[in-house]
């Protein structure tokens, strides 16, 4: 399927796509405007205190990360949520509060992020901070009240040790300076002994100092500390009017486009000349637009400057090019099924042939549902059946029309045996007589798949035009009609597509270009084949 085919489908269903987008956008705008504003507040908790250490332990960090996942699950428990309700005096239940509270561990860290959504921007921050507080109370490292007192005592010991160590360092410096000035052996030995004693004392104090420091700054993986308090939000995060409306319009457009493509995919009718070429392997020699209104269908006579009249003249020209190798004296016009516009096509084609100067006879060979008498507005009392049965003079039945060079032979009274009459010797003799008295015969025949009449007449015609109604003729019917004509030995000139949408045709030009200069050539008595050579 080519790109232009996709574009044609989109152009065809553009009205539905636009309508669906507008409806979806309007519905989304109304629904979004009715929604209350939603606010979000976030609090953060750190699990463990390895971040405070200059040389943190990898094992403690891994343990803290694992514990963080456990605390994330504890956030939505009734133990924590009921504590929040009691702390803030909320008129709700843990089940209802659970719907607005969410927690997750930030990937690659020991930080828990607590997010709360609510329609009240002040309450949402209070709830987030309360959840963080209730969760931190579950940590064992913060539940020992004696820990604070112990740390205060140890801090005094640390301060004392720092003073002692500094004083001992000064004594050592003084002894080292006096050692150089010592003269006696005994004096030197005493000072060296004092230095060793002071150094040993300093080492002992430093060991105690390290132990006190490690105690006062423990690296526990199960310690909870609030890193960031939730703040009152200034703007709502939802609903996002522009985002919702934009997404609704996009979804509406995509759904409408999908429906359009689905309909086209399920549609098995022939619509364009590309379909004709692909399905039937035939050329399209004419594309006729829809005839507006219920008035005169002979647009080639009543409105010769219209787009459809020009389309019929293009059809006439294309038929002339088909007659290069073999002159076309008898053209049969038929369709696969009924109501495809074959009779109107035959009538307008006959008018254009006559306007071009060809002596033309239009024969209504549809002896079951004739239409030409209605199109031309004449009586059907006498016609083809009378001519076949009575063998009278042809001029008594082929009546002139308002168009010069065009005569019409209607069907006449409907016989009980149409197929036998059309396949009789009298019919062959009649066609031979008519060919002597005209340049071209155009036969309006019944549909191919309805009865055998078209197959019978195709054997005595020089060429067959297969009429297809755009968007109505099914592919299977068109293929079967072509096969039936080929089995009968017919020469199919090509396909004429009726009721083609204006954007698929080339006839929609300005009316000043529709004038056919060939209409000025009157009195030509050659067959269409000669038009090609002129």
Short mmCIF file of C-alpha atoms in Angstrom, two decimals:
data_model
loop_
_atom_site.label_atom_id
_atom_site.label_comp_id
_atom_site.label_asym_id
_atom_site.label_seq_id
_atom_site.Cartn_x
_atom_site.Cartn_y
_atom_site.Cartn_z
CA UNK A 1 0.00 0.00 0.00
CA UNK A 2 1.56 3.28 -1.13
CA UNK A 3 1.93 6.41 0.93
CA UNK A 4 -0.56 8.30 -1.21
CA UNK A 5 -3.12 5.60 -0.51
CA UNK A 6 -2.70 6.22 3.23
CA UNK A 7 -2.98 9.94 2.62
CA UNK A 8 -6.15 9.39 0.60
CA UNK A 9 -7.68 7.43 3.48
CA UNK A 10 -6.74 10.16 5.96
CA UNK A 11 -8.17 12.80 3.65
CA UNK A 12 -11.37 10.81 3.25
CA UNK A 13 -11.87 10.41 7.00
CA UNK A 14 -10.53 13.84 7.92
CA UNK A 15 -13.97 14.97 9.06
CA UNK A 16 -14.20 12.06 11.50
CA UNK A 17 -10.66 12.62 12.77
CA UNK A 18 -11.32 16.31 13.43
CA UNK A 19 -14.71 15.61 14.99
CA UNK A 20 -13.32 12.90 17.27
CA UNK A 21 -10.47 15.15 18.36
CA UNK A 22 -12.83 18.03 19.15
CA UNK A 23 -15.25 15.83 21.08
CA UNK A 24 -12.47 14.16 23.06
CA UNK A 25 -10.84 17.52 23.82
CA UNK A 26 -14.13 19.11 24.91
CA UNK A 27 -15.01 16.13 27.10
CA UNK A 28 -11.56 16.18 28.68
CA UNK A 29 -11.74 19.93 29.29
CA UNK A 30 -15.09 19.59 31.05
CA UNK A 31 -14.03 16.59 33.12
CA UNK A 32 -10.70 18.18 34.10
CA UNK A 33 -12.33 21.47 35.09
CA UNK A 34 -14.60 19.56 37.48
CA UNK A 35 -11.72 17.84 39.26
CA UNK A 36 -10.40 19.29 42.57
CA UNK A 37 -6.81 20.47 42.73
CA UNK A 38 -4.36 17.89 44.02
CA UNK A 39 -1.27 18.91 46.05
CA UNK A 40 1.81 16.82 46.82
CA UNK A 41 4.34 17.06 49.65
CA UNK A 42 7.53 15.03 50.07
CA UNK A 43 9.59 14.18 53.16
CA UNK A 44 12.88 12.23 53.13
CA UNK A 45 14.36 9.84 55.73
CA UNK A 46 17.87 8.40 55.85
CA UNK A 47 18.35 4.82 56.99
CA UNK A 48 21.75 4.36 58.73
CA UNK A 49 24.46 6.98 59.32
CA UNK A 50 27.30 5.71 57.15
CA UNK A 51 27.19 8.97 55.21
CA UNK A 52 28.67 10.71 58.26
CA UNK A 53 31.75 8.49 58.29
CA UNK A 54 34.95 9.27 56.40
CA UNK A 55 35.41 5.59 55.67
CA UNK A 56 31.95 3.98 55.55
CA UNK A 57 31.58 0.22 55.58
CA UNK A 58 30.23 -1.37 52.41
CA UNK A 59 28.47 -4.02 54.46
CA UNK A 60 26.67 -1.45 56.60
CA UNK A 61 25.57 0.46 53.49
CA UNK A 62 24.16 -2.73 51.95
CA UNK A 63 22.36 -3.53 55.19
CA UNK A 64 20.92 -0.01 55.33
CA UNK A 65 19.63 -0.34 51.76
CA UNK A 66 17.93 -3.62 52.60
CA UNK A 67 16.41 -2.15 55.74
CA UNK A 68 15.16 0.84 53.75
CA UNK A 69 13.02 -1.50 51.64
CA UNK A 70 11.52 -2.89 54.84
CA UNK A 71 10.73 0.57 56.16
CA UNK A 72 9.08 1.44 52.83
CA UNK A 73 6.63 -1.39 53.43
CA UNK A 74 6.05 -0.24 57.01
CA UNK A 75 4.89 3.19 55.83
CA UNK A 76 1.47 1.92 54.82
CA UNK A 77 0.88 -0.24 57.86
CA UNK A 78 -1.90 0.58 60.28
CA UNK A 79 0.71 1.05 63.05
CA UNK A 80 2.23 4.08 61.29
CA UNK A 81 -0.96 5.47 59.76
CA UNK A 82 -2.94 5.24 62.99
CA UNK A 83 -0.13 7.10 64.73
CA UNK A 84 -0.46 9.86 62.07
CA UNK A 85 -4.22 10.04 62.62
CA UNK A 86 -3.77 10.30 66.38
CA UNK A 87 -0.98 12.86 66.12
CA UNK A 88 -2.87 15.20 63.76
CA UNK A 89 -6.41 14.39 64.94
CA UNK A 90 -7.57 13.48 61.42
CA UNK A 91 -11.14 12.39 60.83
CA UNK A 92 -10.27 9.40 58.67
CA UNK A 93 -9.22 5.76 58.80
CA UNK A 94 -5.91 4.04 58.08
CA UNK A 95 -7.49 2.43 55.00
CA UNK A 96 -8.48 5.82 53.57
CA UNK A 97 -5.16 7.40 54.51
CA UNK A 98 -3.30 4.56 52.83
CA UNK A 99 -4.66 5.73 49.45
CA UNK A 100 -2.89 9.10 49.63
CA UNK A 101 0.43 7.99 51.19
CA UNK A 102 3.22 6.45 49.10
CA UNK A 103 6.83 5.63 49.85
CA UNK A 104 9.79 4.40 47.86
CA UNK A 105 13.53 4.05 48.24
CA UNK A 106 15.55 6.30 45.95
CA UNK A 107 17.49 3.96 43.69
CA UNK A 108 21.11 3.46 44.75
CA UNK A 109 20.71 5.15 48.16
CA UNK A 110 19.47 4.48 51.69
CA UNK A 111 17.01 7.40 51.44
CA UNK A 112 13.27 6.82 51.76
CA UNK A 113 11.01 9.29 50.00
CA UNK A 114 7.54 9.73 51.50
CA UNK A 115 4.99 11.35 49.15
CA UNK A 116 1.51 12.41 50.21
CA UNK A 117 -1.25 13.76 47.94
CA UNK A 118 -4.29 15.65 49.17
CA UNK A 119 -6.72 18.36 48.12
CA UNK A 120 -5.65 20.56 51.08
CA UNK A 121 -2.16 21.99 50.55
CA UNK A 122 -1.62 22.71 54.27
CA UNK A 123 -2.76 19.32 55.45
CA UNK A 124 -0.69 17.47 52.87
CA UNK A 125 2.61 18.74 54.36
CA UNK A 126 1.50 17.94 57.91
CA UNK A 127 0.62 14.38 56.95
CA UNK A 128 3.96 13.84 55.15
CA UNK A 129 5.96 15.09 58.16
CA UNK A 130 3.85 13.07 60.57
CA UNK A 131 4.42 9.87 58.55
CA UNK A 132 8.17 10.55 58.58
CA UNK A 133 8.06 11.13 62.34
CA UNK A 134 6.02 7.99 63.06
CA UNK A 135 8.35 5.93 60.91
CA UNK A 136 11.48 7.28 62.62
CA UNK A 137 10.03 6.31 66.01
CA UNK A 138 10.16 2.68 64.90
CA UNK A 139 13.97 2.81 64.63
CA UNK A 140 15.70 1.03 67.55
CA UNK A 141 18.66 3.43 67.65
CA UNK A 142 16.44 6.33 68.61
CA UNK A 143 14.32 4.53 71.20
CA UNK A 144 17.00 4.38 74.02
CA UNK A 145 16.60 7.47 76.25
CA UNK A 146 19.85 6.71 78.10
CA UNK A 147 21.83 7.14 74.91
CA UNK A 148 21.74 10.92 75.17
CA UNK A 149 23.06 10.92 78.76
CA UNK A 150 25.83 8.53 77.86
CA UNK A 151 26.92 10.69 75.00
CA UNK A 152 27.07 13.75 77.22
CA UNK A 153 29.27 11.92 79.74
CA UNK A 154 31.56 10.54 77.07
CA UNK A 155 31.90 13.97 75.52
CA UNK A 156 33.32 15.29 78.80
CA UNK A 157 35.77 12.38 78.90
CA UNK A 158 36.83 13.16 75.37
CA UNK A 159 37.43 16.78 76.25
CA UNK A 160 39.50 15.75 79.29
CA UNK A 161 41.59 13.33 77.25
CA UNK A 162 42.25 15.97 74.62
CA UNK A 163 43.68 18.25 77.38
CA UNK A 164 45.84 15.50 78.85
CA UNK A 165 47.23 14.52 75.47
CA UNK A 166 48.07 18.10 74.61
CA UNK A 167 49.80 18.60 78.03
CA UNK A 168 51.81 15.40 77.65
CA UNK A 169 52.92 16.47 74.17
CA UNK A 170 54.30 19.72 75.64
CA UNK A 171 56.17 17.81 78.38
CA UNK A 172 57.70 15.53 75.81
CA UNK A 173 58.85 18.53 73.80
CA UNK A 174 60.45 20.09 76.89
CA UNK A 175 62.20 16.84 77.90
CA UNK A 176 63.57 16.38 74.41
CA UNK A 177 64.99 19.92 74.51
CA UNK A 178 66.55 19.40 77.98
CA UNK A 179 67.94 16.03 76.96
CA UNK A 180 70.40 17.70 74.64
CA UNK A 181 71.69 19.89 77.51
CA UNK A 182 72.13 16.99 79.99
CA UNK A 183 75.74 16.35 81.05
CA UNK A 184 75.57 13.36 83.33
CA UNK A 185 74.74 9.80 82.40
CA UNK A 186 72.25 9.39 85.19
CA UNK A 187 70.47 12.61 84.29
CA UNK A 188 70.21 11.51 80.67
CA UNK A 189 68.82 8.08 81.63
CA UNK A 190 66.19 9.62 83.90
CA UNK A 191 64.95 11.95 81.19
CA UNK A 192 64.81 9.12 78.66
CA UNK A 193 62.76 7.08 81.13
CA UNK A 194 60.34 9.99 81.57
CA UNK A 195 59.99 10.31 77.79
CA UNK A 196 59.11 6.63 77.40
CA UNK A 197 56.60 6.84 80.23
CA UNK A 198 54.91 9.91 78.71
CA UNK A 199 54.76 8.33 75.25
CA UNK A 200 53.18 5.18 76.71
CA UNK A 201 50.66 7.31 78.57
CA UNK A 202 49.77 9.27 75.44
CA UNK A 203 49.25 5.99 73.49
CA UNK A 204 46.91 4.78 76.21
CA UNK A 205 44.97 8.04 76.19
CA UNK A 206 44.72 7.99 72.38
CA UNK A 207 43.30 4.47 72.47
CA UNK A 208 40.65 5.56 74.97
CA UNK A 209 39.98 8.67 72.86
CA UNK A 210 39.34 6.54 69.77
CA UNK A 211 36.93 4.28 71.65
CA UNK A 212 35.01 7.25 73.04
CA UNK A 213 34.76 8.85 69.59
CA UNK A 214 33.52 5.61 67.99
CA UNK A 215 30.87 5.32 70.67
CA UNK A 216 29.64 8.86 70.44
CA UNK A 217 29.41 8.60 66.60
CA UNK A 218 28.13 5.08 66.02
CA UNK A 219 27.73 3.75 62.46
CA UNK A 220 24.55 1.74 62.83
CA UNK A 221 22.75 0.59 59.68
CA UNK A 222 19.39 0.67 61.50
CA UNK A 223 19.34 4.30 62.49
CA UNK A 224 16.56 6.54 61.08
CA UNK A 225 17.01 10.27 60.68
CA UNK A 226 14.80 12.81 58.94
CA UNK A 227 16.80 14.43 56.15
CA UNK A 228 14.18 16.79 54.79
CA UNK A 229 10.90 18.05 56.17
CA UNK A 230 7.95 18.38 53.80
CA UNK A 231 7.03 21.95 52.86
CA UNK A 232 3.62 23.35 52.06
CA UNK A 233 3.19 23.23 48.26
CA UNK A 234 2.39 26.46 46.44
CA UNK A 235 0.86 25.06 43.25
CA UNK A 236 -1.16 21.90 42.54
CA UNK A 237 0.48 19.13 40.57
CA UNK A 238 -2.85 17.85 39.22
CA UNK A 239 -5.04 18.04 37.29
CA UNK A 240 -2.96 19.28 34.36
CA UNK A 241 -5.56 20.85 32.08
CA UNK A 242 -3.34 21.32 29.03
CA UNK A 243 -1.84 17.85 29.30
CA UNK A 244 -5.20 16.13 29.76
CA UNK A 245 -6.86 18.00 26.91
CA UNK A 246 -3.86 17.46 24.63
CA UNK A 247 -3.72 13.74 25.35
CA UNK A 248 -7.49 13.42 24.88
CA UNK A 249 -7.31 15.14 21.50
CA UNK A 250 -4.40 12.94 20.47
CA UNK A 251 -6.20 9.76 21.58
CA UNK A 252 -9.38 10.87 19.81
CA UNK A 253 -7.46 11.55 16.60
CA UNK A 254 -5.63 8.22 16.76
CA UNK A 255 -8.80 6.27 17.47
CA UNK A 256 -10.66 7.98 14.63
CA UNK A 257 -7.77 7.33 12.26
CA UNK A 258 -7.66 3.69 13.38
CA UNK A 259 -11.40 3.36 12.77
CA UNK A 260 -10.98 4.88 9.32
CA UNK A 261 -8.16 2.51 8.40
CA UNK A 262 -10.12 -0.44 9.79
CA UNK A 263 -13.16 0.45 7.72
CA UNK A 264 -11.00 0.81 4.62
CA UNK A 265 -9.31 -2.50 5.38
CA UNK A 266 -12.64 -4.29 5.73
CA UNK A 267 -14.06 -2.51 2.68
CA UNK A 268 -13.72 -4.91 -0.26
CA UNK A 269 -15.11 -2.55 -2.89
CA UNK A 270 -13.32 -1.03 -5.86
CA UNK A 271 -12.92 2.71 -5.45
CA UNK A 272 -10.01 4.01 -7.51
CA UNK A 273 -8.13 3.29 -10.69
CA UNK A 274 -5.31 1.89 -8.56
CA UNK A 275 -7.80 -0.69 -7.22
CA UNK A 276 -8.84 -1.50 -10.79
CA UNK A 277 -5.25 -2.01 -11.87
CA UNK A 278 -4.43 -4.13 -8.82
CA UNK A 279 -7.59 -6.25 -8.69
CA UNK A 280 -8.57 -6.59 -12.36
CA UNK A 281 -5.31 -5.90 -14.18
CA UNK A 282 -7.28 -3.59 -16.50
CA UNK A 283 -6.79 0.03 -17.41
CA UNK A 284 -9.24 2.71 -16.32
CA UNK A 285 -10.33 4.65 -19.39
CA UNK A 286 -12.87 6.87 -17.68
CA UNK A 287 -13.67 8.37 -14.28
CA UNK A 288 -17.09 9.94 -13.89
CA UNK A 289 -18.16 11.99 -10.91
CA UNK A 290 -21.49 11.82 -9.14
CA UNK A 291 -24.40 13.38 -11.03
CA UNK A 292 -26.02 15.84 -8.66
CA UNK A 293 -29.78 16.07 -8.30
CA UNK A 294 -32.54 14.06 -9.95
CA UNK A 295 -32.87 16.17 -13.09
CA UNK A 296 -31.54 15.59 -16.57
CA UNK A 297 -28.92 12.83 -16.53
CA UNK A 298 -27.73 13.69 -20.03
CA UNK A 299 -25.16 16.19 -18.77
CA UNK A 300 -23.27 16.03 -22.05
CA UNK A 301 -26.30 17.64 -23.74
CA UNK A 302 -27.80 19.78 -20.98
CA UNK A 303 -24.56 21.03 -19.36
CA UNK A 304 -21.69 20.47 -21.82
CA UNK A 305 -19.28 22.69 -19.83
CA UNK A 306 -19.61 20.69 -16.60
CA UNK A 307 -16.90 18.52 -15.16
CA UNK A 308 -18.85 15.34 -15.77
CA UNK A 309 -19.49 16.26 -19.42
CA UNK A 310 -15.76 16.72 -19.87
CA UNK A 311 -15.18 13.34 -18.21
CA UNK A 312 -17.46 11.68 -20.79
CA UNK A 313 -15.55 13.40 -23.58
CA UNK A 314 -12.28 12.10 -22.13
CA UNK A 315 -13.87 8.64 -22.12
CA UNK A 316 -14.75 9.05 -25.80
CA UNK A 317 -11.16 10.03 -26.60
CA UNK A 318 -9.73 7.08 -24.66
CA UNK A 319 -12.03 4.72 -26.56
CA UNK A 320 -10.74 6.19 -29.81
CA UNK A 321 -7.17 5.37 -28.76
CA UNK A 322 -8.30 1.79 -28.08
CA UNK A 323 -9.38 1.50 -31.73
CA UNK A 324 -5.92 1.89 -33.23
CA UNK A 325 -5.48 -1.79 -34.12
CA UNK A 326 -9.11 -2.71 -34.72
CA UNK A 327 -11.95 -0.31 -35.59
CA UNK A 328 -14.73 -0.15 -33.03
CA UNK A 329 -18.13 -0.23 -34.70
CA UNK A 330 -20.08 -1.89 -31.87
CA UNK A 331 -19.43 -1.06 -28.22
CA UNK A 332 -21.18 -2.90 -25.42
CA UNK A 333 -21.65 -1.15 -22.08
CA UNK A 334 -22.28 -3.38 -19.07
CA UNK A 335 -21.53 -3.74 -15.36
CA UNK A 336 -20.96 -6.49 -12.83
CA UNK A 337 -24.20 -5.88 -10.94
CA UNK A 338 -27.19 -3.57 -11.14
CA UNK A 339 -27.38 0.11 -10.14
CA UNK A 340 -23.83 0.92 -11.17
CA UNK A 341 -24.71 3.61 -13.73
CA UNK A 342 -24.16 1.67 -16.96
CA UNK A 343 -27.28 3.05 -18.70
CA UNK A 344 -26.42 6.69 -17.94
CA UNK A 345 -22.84 6.08 -19.04
CA UNK A 346 -24.03 4.51 -22.31
CA UNK A 347 -26.43 7.41 -22.97
CA UNK A 348 -23.87 10.16 -22.33
CA UNK A 349 -21.21 8.31 -24.29
CA UNK A 350 -23.61 8.09 -27.24
CA UNK A 351 -24.28 11.83 -27.02
CA UNK A 352 -20.55 12.67 -27.02
CA UNK A 353 -20.00 10.40 -30.02
CA UNK A 354 -22.81 12.14 -31.86
CA UNK A 355 -21.50 15.56 -30.86
CA UNK A 356 -18.16 14.57 -32.37
CA UNK A 357 -19.85 14.00 -35.71
CA UNK A 358 -20.30 10.21 -35.63
CA UNK A 359 -23.58 8.76 -36.78
CA UNK A 360 -24.48 6.99 -33.57
CA UNK A 361 -27.24 4.56 -32.65
CA UNK A 362 -27.87 3.77 -28.99
CA UNK A 363 -29.57 0.41 -28.46
CA UNK A 364 -31.20 -0.52 -25.16
CA UNK A 365 -30.45 -4.24 -25.02
CA UNK A 366 -31.59 -4.57 -21.42
CA UNK A 367 -34.81 -6.46 -22.06
CA UNK A 368 -35.44 -6.98 -18.36
CA UNK A 369 -35.03 -3.54 -16.75
CA UNK A 370 -34.69 -0.99 -19.58
CA UNK A 371 -33.76 2.59 -18.71
CA UNK A 372 -33.00 4.53 -21.89
CA UNK A 373 -36.60 5.57 -22.48
CA UNK A 374 -36.57 7.25 -19.05
CA UNK A 375 -33.24 8.95 -19.64
CA UNK A 376 -34.32 10.40 -23.01
CA UNK A 377 -37.94 10.90 -21.98
CA UNK A 378 -39.54 8.91 -24.80
CA UNK A 379 -42.12 6.16 -25.07
CA UNK A 380 -41.13 2.50 -24.95
CA UNK A 381 -44.08 1.15 -26.90
CA UNK A 382 -41.94 0.28 -29.90
CA UNK A 383 -38.33 -0.78 -29.84
CA UNK A 384 -35.81 -3.57 -30.19
CA UNK A 385 -38.20 -6.46 -29.53
CA UNK A 386 -40.67 -5.19 -32.15
CA UNK A 387 -37.84 -4.85 -34.64
CA UNK A 388 -36.64 -8.42 -33.98
CA UNK A 389 -40.07 -9.97 -34.19
CA UNK A 390 -41.69 -7.98 -37.01
CA UNK A 391 -38.70 -7.50 -39.36
CA UNK A 392 -40.12 -4.13 -40.37
CA UNK A 393 -38.12 -1.15 -41.59
CA UNK A 394 -35.55 -0.05 -38.99
CA UNK A 395 -36.53 3.59 -39.38
CA UNK A 396 -39.88 2.77 -37.83
CA UNK A 397 -38.17 1.94 -34.52
CA UNK A 398 -34.84 3.83 -34.30
CA UNK A 399 -36.11 7.28 -33.45
CA UNK A 400 -34.09 10.51 -33.64
CA UNK A 401 -33.16 12.47 -30.50
CA UNK A 402 -32.54 16.11 -29.69
CA UNK A 403 -28.85 15.52 -30.38
CA UNK A 404 -27.82 15.59 -34.02
CA UNK A 405 -26.41 12.34 -35.40
CA UNK A 406 -27.91 10.32 -32.52
CA UNK A 407 -30.76 7.85 -32.84
CA UNK A 408 -32.24 5.77 -30.04
CA UNK A 409 -33.59 2.23 -30.25
CA UNK A 410 -35.38 1.51 -27.00
CA UNK A 411 -36.01 -2.00 -25.71
CA UNK A 412 -39.68 -2.11 -26.61
CA UNK A 413 -42.12 -4.42 -24.84
CA UNK A 414 -40.37 -6.85 -22.49
CA UNK A 415 -40.29 -10.40 -23.87
CA UNK A 416 -40.51 -13.62 -21.86
CA UNK A 417 -37.27 -14.91 -23.41
CA UNK A 418 -34.70 -12.08 -23.53
CA UNK A 419 -31.61 -14.30 -23.83
CA UNK A 420 -33.04 -16.22 -26.81
CA UNK A 421 -33.91 -13.01 -28.62
CA UNK A 422 -30.51 -11.42 -28.06
CA UNK A 423 -28.70 -14.56 -29.20
CA UNK A 424 -30.92 -15.14 -32.25
CA UNK A 425 -29.98 -14.83 -35.91
CA UNK A 426 -32.38 -11.91 -36.18
CA UNK A 427 -30.30 -10.00 -33.65
CA UNK A 428 -27.11 -10.61 -35.61
CA UNK A 429 -28.80 -9.49 -38.83
CA UNK A 430 -30.19 -6.42 -37.12
CA UNK A 431 -26.76 -5.41 -35.82
CA UNK A 432 -25.30 -5.87 -39.32
CA UNK A 433 -28.01 -3.63 -40.77
CA UNK A 434 -27.49 -0.99 -38.09
CA UNK A 435 -23.73 -0.95 -38.71
CA UNK A 436 -24.36 -0.11 -42.37
CA UNK A 437 -26.58 2.78 -41.37
CA UNK A 438 -24.24 4.25 -38.69
CA UNK A 439 -20.64 4.88 -37.71
CA UNK A 440 -20.91 3.38 -34.25
CA UNK A 441 -23.39 1.31 -32.25
CA UNK A 442 -23.56 1.54 -28.48
CA UNK A 443 -25.43 -1.25 -26.69
CA UNK A 444 -26.73 -0.83 -23.15
CA UNK A 445 -26.66 -4.41 -21.84
CA UNK A 446 -27.80 -6.06 -18.57
CA UNK A 447 -25.28 -6.73 -15.76
CA UNK A 448 -22.87 -9.57 -16.43
CA UNK A 449 -23.47 -11.49 -13.21
CA UNK A 450 -27.24 -11.10 -13.21
CA UNK A 451 -28.11 -12.86 -16.49
CA UNK A 452 -26.39 -14.37 -19.52
CA UNK A 453 -27.50 -11.56 -21.88
CA UNK A 454 -24.25 -9.59 -21.60
CA UNK A 455 -22.10 -12.63 -22.30
CA UNK A 456 -24.17 -13.41 -25.38
CA UNK A 457 -23.93 -9.90 -26.82
CA UNK A 458 -20.22 -9.57 -25.98
CA UNK A 459 -19.48 -12.09 -28.76
CA UNK A 460 -20.90 -9.79 -31.43
CA UNK A 461 -19.41 -6.54 -30.09
CA UNK A 462 -16.05 -5.05 -30.99
CA UNK A 463 -15.33 -3.95 -27.46
CA UNK A 464 -16.81 -3.99 -23.96
CA UNK A 465 -16.83 -1.23 -21.36
CA UNK A 466 -17.11 -2.57 -17.81
CA UNK A 467 -18.79 -0.02 -15.53
CA UNK A 468 -17.84 -0.01 -11.85
CA UNK A 469 -19.52 2.03 -9.15
CA UNK A 470 -16.84 3.51 -6.89
CA UNK A 471 -17.25 2.28 -3.33
CA UNK A 472 -20.14 -0.05 -4.22
CA UNK A 473 -18.88 -2.70 -6.64
CA UNK A 474 -17.25 -5.48 -4.68
CA UNK A 475 -13.90 -6.78 -5.80
CA UNK A 476 -15.17 -10.33 -6.07
CA UNK A 477 -18.06 -9.23 -8.29
CA UNK A 478 -15.75 -7.22 -10.55
CA UNK A 479 -13.33 -10.14 -10.90
CA UNK A 480 -16.17 -12.56 -11.69
CA UNK A 481 -17.60 -10.18 -14.29
CA UNK A 482 -14.23 -9.84 -16.00
CA UNK A 483 -13.73 -13.62 -16.00
CA UNK A 484 -17.22 -14.17 -17.46
CA UNK A 485 -16.54 -11.70 -20.27
CA UNK A 486 -13.17 -13.25 -21.04
CA UNK A 487 -14.70 -16.74 -21.12
CA UNK A 488 -17.22 -15.45 -23.66
CA UNK A 489 -14.36 -14.19 -25.82
CA UNK A 490 -15.11 -10.50 -25.25
CA UNK A 491 -12.58 -7.76 -25.83
CA UNK A 492 -12.66 -5.68 -22.67
CA UNK A 493 -11.56 -2.16 -23.58
CA UNK A 494 -11.24 -1.06 -19.99
CA UNK A 495 -13.09 0.07 -16.91
CA UNK A 496 -15.19 3.18 -16.35
CA UNK A 497 -15.49 4.16 -12.71
CA UNK A 498 -18.74 5.91 -11.80
CA UNK A 499 -19.49 8.19 -8.86
CA UNK A 500 -15.83 8.90 -8.18
CA UNK A 501 -15.13 11.41 -5.42
CA UNK A 502 -13.96 14.73 -6.83
CA UNK A 503 -10.50 14.52 -5.32
CA UNK A 504 -9.85 11.25 -7.19
CA UNK A 505 -10.55 12.61 -10.67
CA UNK A 506 -8.84 14.91 -13.08
CA UNK A 507 -11.98 16.48 -14.43
CA UNK A 508 -12.43 19.17 -11.80
CA UNK A 509 -10.98 22.04 -13.77
CA UNK A 510 -12.39 25.46 -14.40
CA UNK A 511 -15.44 25.30 -16.66
CA UNK A 512 -13.74 27.39 -19.32
CA UNK A 513 -11.48 24.42 -20.08
CA UNK A 514 -14.35 21.99 -20.53
CA UNK A 515 -15.26 23.07 -24.04
CA UNK A 516 -14.55 20.25 -26.47
CA UNK A 517 -13.24 21.66 -29.71
CA UNK A 518 -14.08 18.42 -31.47
CA UNK A 519 -17.78 19.35 -31.26
CA UNK A 520 -17.20 21.91 -34.01
CA UNK A 521 -16.38 19.15 -36.46
CA UNK A 522 -19.75 18.22 -37.93
CA UNK A 523 -20.62 15.77 -40.61
CA UNK A 524 -17.71 13.41 -40.10
CA UNK A 525 -18.66 9.97 -41.23
CA UNK A 526 -15.67 8.00 -40.02
CA UNK A 527 -15.59 5.50 -37.20
CA UNK A 528 -13.78 6.31 -33.91
CA UNK A 529 -10.70 4.66 -35.28
CA UNK A 530 -10.26 7.48 -37.75
CA UNK A 531 -10.40 10.03 -34.92
CA UNK A 532 -7.18 8.58 -33.62
CA UNK A 533 -5.40 9.13 -36.87
CA UNK A 534 -6.61 12.71 -37.30
#
